[in-house]
Amino acid sequence: MESGPETIIIGAGMTGISCARVLEAAGQRVRLLDKGRGIGGRMATRRVRLGAGEISFDHGAQYLRPRDPAFRQCLEAAGAAEWEGAHEGLVGVPGMSALPRALAAGLEISQATEVSALAHDAEGWHIVTATGALRAARLVLTVPAPQALHLLGPRDPVAFALAKVKMRPCLTLMAAFAPGSPAPFDARQDAAHPLAWVARNSSKPERGAAAASWVAQAGPEFSQAHLEDDTQAVAARMLPLLCDLIGTAPAQALHVAAHRWRYGLVTRPLARPFVQDAARGLYLGGDWCLGARAEDGWQSGQAIARAILEAA
């Protein structure tokens, strides 16, 4: 078993990165594990190459409106830019994923590393992954609450708190059309429509002009009804809905794809910054602790790091 750092953080989204940054600045040895090929969680950008060039889709978080001055300072230092339009806010450049990458610069992160089992004993935490086992004195779980509950098991002492959190899925459509195609709006929000949020991704700064790219996120009823559908089938259902809104035909699409966010949005947060079992050196957090914003995740990570440092 590989000897690990003092703290292992599972999940390299906004919460994990925020926590690791504070711990590292205080001289702690930290390592992040993430099952994805990229980092950032729902601060995600997908890139596609067309004949006319590369295009991108921010298929998770669309923009940020920081309330905490410290969070705004972090985003601006990471290169965030203003997205002027119907929903003014800060966005990553050239995509939303640029923000977590900048915030995580220099941290030790193991990507494509999925954790399959956890165990605690007198030596600390034992973390089992497909590439081997790790050991750490402390463990921080920043994955969605249902995934944390699955890893720890329903009889774990923190399971009751995790079970209180409710999250819902979100299905996302990514579609591209030729430059100059209809663009009646930059962003549209309508909770009563199957596509609750629609954004012209190419209207954001430095997104390129190879195509008019759109991101549409389905509302709760549509997402739940089609959660287990094949993503190609989901895209085929969502594309006509998007085309009706923007005034074009599905046949005009240059690229179409869908993404399934199984735990896309928090509907009932925990209402405190994190969960802990100090005796075992276990901490759990995420946006699901405080709300549904990326900033909630950042604040949760900060609070966990402070608690670890105070205990140390």
Coordinates of C-alpha atoms in Angstrom, one line a residue:
M1 CA 0.0 0.0 0.0
E2 CA 1.3 3.4 -1.0
S3 CA 2.1 5.8 1.8
G4 CA 0.1 8.9 1.2
P5 CA 0.0 12.6 2.3
E6 CA -1.5 13.8 5.5
T7 CA -4.8 14.6 3.7
I8 CA -6.4 12.9 0.7
I9 CA -9.3 14.8 -1.0
I10 CA -11.6 12.8 -3.2
G11 CA -13.1 15.1 -5.8
A12 CA -11.2 17.8 -7.6
G13 CA -14.2 20.1 -8.1
M14 CA -14.5 23.6 -6.6
T15 CA -14.8 22.3 -3.1
G16 CA -11.8 20.0 -3.2
I17 CA -9.6 22.6 -4.9
S18 CA -10.6 25.3 -2.5
C19 CA -9.8 23.1 0.5
A20 CA -6.5 21.9 -0.9
R21 CA -5.3 25.4 -1.7
V22 CA -5.8 26.5 1.9
L23 CA -4.1 23.4 3.3
E24 CA -1.2 23.6 1.0
A25 CA -0.6 27.3 1.8
A26 CA -0.4 26.2 5.5
G27 CA 2.3 23.7 4.8
Q28 CA 0.1 20.6 4.7
R29 CA 0.7 17.7 2.4
V30 CA -2.4 17.2 0.2
R31 CA -3.3 15.0 -2.7
L32 CA -6.5 15.2 -4.7
L33 CA -8.1 12.2 -6.5
D34 CA -10.7 12.6 -9.3
K35 CA -12.3 9.9 -11.4
G36 CA -12.7 12.2 -14.4
R37 CA -10.2 13.0 -17.1
G38 CA -10.4 16.6 -16.2
I39 CA -10.9 18.6 -13.0
G40 CA -13.5 21.1 -12.0
G41 CA -16.7 19.0 -11.6
R42 CA -19.6 20.9 -13.1
M43 CA -17.3 23.8 -14.0
A44 CA -16.9 22.0 -17.3
T45 CA -16.2 22.7 -20.9
R46 CA -16.4 20.3 -23.8
R47 CA -14.4 21.1 -27.0
V48 CA -15.3 19.8 -30.4
R49 CA -13.4 20.3 -33.7
L50 CA -15.4 21.1 -36.8
G51 CA -14.2 21.7 -40.3
A52 CA -14.2 25.5 -39.7
G53 CA -12.3 25.2 -36.4
E54 CA -12.7 24.3 -32.7
I55 CA -15.8 25.2 -30.8
S56 CA -16.6 24.8 -27.1
F57 CA -19.6 24.2 -24.9
D58 CA -19.8 25.1 -21.2
H59 CA -22.1 22.2 -20.4
G60 CA -22.2 22.6 -16.7
A61 CA -22.1 25.8 -14.8
Q62 CA -22.9 28.7 -17.1
Y63 CA -21.6 31.7 -15.2
L64 CA -20.8 32.9 -11.7
R65 CA -22.1 35.8 -9.7
P66 CA -19.8 36.0 -6.7
R67 CA -21.1 37.4 -3.5
D68 CA -18.1 36.9 -1.3
P69 CA -15.3 39.4 -2.2
A70 CA -12.7 36.8 -1.5
F71 CA -14.3 34.4 -4.0
R72 CA -14.5 37.2 -6.6
Q73 CA -10.8 37.9 -6.0
C74 CA -10.0 34.2 -6.6
L75 CA -12.0 34.2 -9.9
E76 CA -10.4 37.4 -11.2
A77 CA -7.0 36.1 -10.4
A78 CA -7.9 32.9 -12.3
G79 CA -8.7 35.0 -15.4
A80 CA -12.5 35.3 -15.2
A81 CA -14.1 37.7 -17.6
E82 CA -17.4 39.5 -17.7
W83 CA -20.2 38.0 -19.8
E84 CA -22.3 40.9 -20.8
G85 CA -25.9 40.1 -21.7
A86 CA -29.2 39.0 -20.2
H87 CA -27.3 37.2 -17.4
E88 CA -24.3 39.3 -16.5
G89 CA -21.7 37.4 -14.6
L90 CA -18.2 36.1 -14.7
V91 CA -17.1 33.3 -17.0
G92 CA -13.9 31.4 -17.6
V93 CA -11.8 32.2 -20.7
P94 CA -11.8 30.4 -23.1
G95 CA -14.1 28.1 -21.2
M96 CA -15.5 27.6 -17.7
S97 CA -13.1 24.8 -17.1
A98 CA -10.2 27.3 -17.3
L99 CA -11.2 28.6 -13.8
P100 CA -10.7 25.4 -11.8
R101 CA -7.6 24.6 -13.8
A102 CA -6.1 28.0 -12.8
L103 CA -7.2 27.7 -9.2
A104 CA -5.6 24.2 -9.0
A105 CA -2.3 25.1 -10.6
G106 CA 0.5 23.4 -8.7
L107 CA -1.6 21.1 -6.6
E108 CA -1.0 17.3 -6.7
I109 CA -3.9 15.8 -8.5
S110 CA -4.4 12.2 -9.7
Q111 CA -7.0 12.2 -12.5
A112 CA -8.8 9.2 -13.9
T113 CA -8.6 7.7 -10.4
E114 CA -11.9 6.2 -9.2
V115 CA -12.2 5.2 -5.6
S116 CA -13.9 1.9 -5.1
A117 CA -13.6 1.4 -1.3
L118 CA -12.8 3.2 1.9
A119 CA -11.8 1.8 5.3
H120 CA -10.6 3.4 8.6
D121 CA -8.4 1.8 11.2
A122 CA -5.8 2.8 13.8
E123 CA -3.4 3.8 11.0
G124 CA -5.8 6.2 9.4
W125 CA -7.7 5.9 6.1
H126 CA -7.2 3.3 3.5
I127 CA -8.4 4.3 0.0
V128 CA -8.7 1.6 -2.7
T129 CA -8.6 2.6 -6.4
A130 CA -8.2 0.7 -9.6
T131 CA -4.5 1.7 -9.7
G132 CA -3.7 0.7 -6.2
A133 CA -4.3 1.5 -2.5
L134 CA -3.4 4.7 -0.7
R135 CA -3.2 5.7 3.0
A136 CA -3.8 9.0 4.6
A137 CA -4.2 10.4 8.1
R138 CA -7.3 12.5 7.0
L139 CA -9.9 12.0 4.3
V140 CA -12.0 14.8 2.7
L141 CA -14.9 13.7 0.5
T142 CA -16.1 16.5 -1.8
V143 CA -18.2 14.3 -4.2
P144 CA -22.0 14.7 -4.4
A145 CA -23.7 13.6 -1.2
P146 CA -25.3 10.4 -2.7
Q147 CA -21.9 9.3 -4.0
A148 CA -20.3 9.9 -0.6
L149 CA -23.1 7.9 1.1
H150 CA -22.5 5.0 -1.4
L151 CA -18.7 5.0 -0.6
L152 CA -19.1 5.1 3.2
G153 CA -22.2 2.9 3.4
P154 CA -25.6 3.4 5.0
R155 CA -24.4 2.4 8.5
D156 CA -21.6 5.0 8.7
P157 CA -22.0 7.5 11.5
V158 CA -22.3 10.4 9.0
A159 CA -24.9 8.6 6.8
F160 CA -27.9 10.2 8.5
A161 CA -26.6 13.7 7.7
L162 CA -25.8 12.8 4.1
A163 CA -29.3 11.2 3.6
K164 CA -30.9 14.6 4.3
V165 CA -29.5 16.1 1.2
K166 CA -31.5 16.0 -2.0
M167 CA -30.1 16.5 -5.5
R168 CA -31.8 16.2 -8.9
P169 CA -30.5 15.3 -12.3
C170 CA -30.0 17.7 -15.2
L171 CA -29.8 16.7 -18.9
T172 CA -27.8 19.1 -21.1
L173 CA -27.9 19.6 -24.9
M174 CA -24.9 20.9 -26.9
A175 CA -25.7 22.0 -30.4
A176 CA -23.8 24.0 -33.0
F177 CA -25.0 25.8 -36.1
A178 CA -23.3 27.8 -38.9
P179 CA -22.1 31.3 -38.1
G180 CA -24.9 33.8 -38.9
S181 CA -27.7 31.4 -38.0
P182 CA -30.6 32.7 -35.9
A183 CA -29.6 34.1 -32.6
P184 CA -32.6 35.7 -31.0
F185 CA -31.1 35.9 -27.5
D186 CA -27.9 35.2 -25.5
A187 CA -29.7 33.5 -22.6
R188 CA -33.2 32.5 -21.8
Q189 CA -34.6 31.1 -18.6
D190 CA -38.1 29.6 -18.3
A191 CA -38.9 27.1 -15.5
A192 CA -42.2 26.1 -17.3
H193 CA -40.4 25.1 -20.5
P194 CA -38.8 21.6 -20.9
L195 CA -35.5 23.5 -21.6
A196 CA -35.4 25.6 -18.5
W197 CA -32.1 27.3 -19.4
V198 CA -30.8 28.1 -22.9
A199 CA -27.6 30.0 -23.6
R200 CA -25.7 31.0 -26.8
N201 CA -22.4 29.8 -25.6
S202 CA -20.6 31.5 -28.5
S203 CA -21.8 34.9 -27.1
K204 CA -19.4 34.6 -24.2
P205 CA -16.0 36.2 -24.5
E206 CA -13.2 34.5 -26.5
R207 CA -15.4 31.5 -27.6
G208 CA -14.4 31.7 -31.3
A209 CA -16.4 32.2 -34.4
A210 CA -16.3 28.8 -36.1
A211 CA -20.0 28.2 -35.2
A212 CA -22.9 29.4 -33.2
S213 CA -22.8 27.1 -30.2
W214 CA -25.8 26.6 -27.9
V215 CA -26.2 24.9 -24.5
A216 CA -29.7 23.9 -23.3
Q217 CA -30.3 22.5 -19.8
A218 CA -33.5 20.6 -19.3
G219 CA -35.9 21.3 -16.4
P220 CA -36.5 18.8 -13.6
E221 CA -39.5 16.9 -15.1
F222 CA -37.8 16.3 -18.4
S223 CA -34.5 15.4 -16.8
Q224 CA -36.0 12.9 -14.5
A225 CA -38.3 11.3 -17.2
H226 CA -35.3 10.7 -19.6
L227 CA -32.5 10.3 -17.1
E228 CA -31.7 6.7 -18.1
D229 CA -32.2 7.3 -21.9
D230 CA -29.2 6.9 -24.1
T231 CA -27.5 10.3 -24.5
Q232 CA -28.1 10.1 -28.3
A233 CA -31.8 9.7 -27.7
V234 CA -31.8 12.6 -25.2
A235 CA -30.1 14.8 -27.8
A236 CA -32.7 13.8 -30.5
R237 CA -35.5 14.8 -28.1
M238 CA -33.9 18.1 -27.0
L239 CA -32.7 19.4 -30.4
P240 CA -36.2 20.2 -31.8
L241 CA -37.1 22.0 -28.6
L242 CA -34.0 24.2 -28.9
C243 CA -34.6 24.8 -32.6
D244 CA -38.2 25.9 -32.0
L245 CA -36.9 28.5 -29.5
I246 CA -34.1 29.9 -31.7
G247 CA -36.0 29.7 -35.1
T248 CA -34.0 27.1 -37.1
A249 CA -34.3 23.5 -38.2
P250 CA -32.8 20.5 -36.6
A251 CA -31.3 19.5 -40.0
Q252 CA -29.1 22.7 -39.8
A253 CA -27.2 21.5 -36.8
L254 CA -23.5 20.9 -37.4
H255 CA -22.9 19.1 -34.1
V256 CA -25.3 17.6 -31.5
A257 CA -24.6 15.9 -28.3
A258 CA -26.0 15.5 -24.8
H259 CA -24.6 15.1 -21.3
R260 CA -26.2 13.5 -18.2
W261 CA -25.5 15.2 -14.9
R262 CA -27.0 12.6 -12.5
Y263 CA -26.4 15.0 -9.5
G264 CA -26.7 18.3 -11.3
L265 CA -28.5 20.5 -8.9
V266 CA -29.0 20.7 -5.1
T267 CA -32.7 20.9 -4.1
R268 CA -32.3 20.5 -0.4
P269 CA -28.9 21.5 1.0
L270 CA -27.6 20.3 4.4
A271 CA -27.7 23.9 5.7
R272 CA -24.2 23.8 7.3
P273 CA -20.8 24.2 5.6
F274 CA -19.6 20.6 6.1
V275 CA -20.0 17.3 7.8
Q276 CA -17.2 15.9 10.0
D277 CA -16.3 12.9 12.2
A278 CA -13.2 14.4 13.9
A279 CA -12.4 11.2 15.7
R280 CA -11.8 9.5 12.4
G281 CA -10.3 12.5 10.6
L282 CA -13.2 12.5 8.1
Y283 CA -14.7 15.6 6.5
L284 CA -17.3 15.9 3.8
G285 CA -18.4 18.9 1.8
G286 CA -19.6 20.4 -1.4
D287 CA -22.1 22.9 -2.8
W288 CA -24.7 20.5 -1.4
C289 CA -23.9 21.7 2.1
L290 CA -25.0 25.3 1.5
G291 CA -26.8 25.6 -1.8
A292 CA -26.5 25.1 -5.5
R293 CA -23.8 27.6 -6.5
A294 CA -20.2 27.0 -7.2
E295 CA -19.5 29.6 -4.6
D296 CA -21.3 27.4 -2.0
G297 CA -18.8 24.7 -2.9
W298 CA -15.9 27.0 -2.6
Q299 CA -17.1 28.2 0.8
S300 CA -17.5 24.6 2.0
G301 CA -13.9 23.8 1.0
Q302 CA -12.6 26.9 2.9
A303 CA -14.5 25.9 6.0
I304 CA -13.2 22.3 5.9
A305 CA -9.6 23.5 5.5
R306 CA -10.0 25.8 8.5
A307 CA -11.4 23.0 10.6
I308 CA -8.5 20.7 9.7
L309 CA -6.0 23.4 10.5
E310 CA -7.6 24.2 13.9
A311 CA -7.7 20.5 14.8
A312 CA -4.0 20.2 13.8

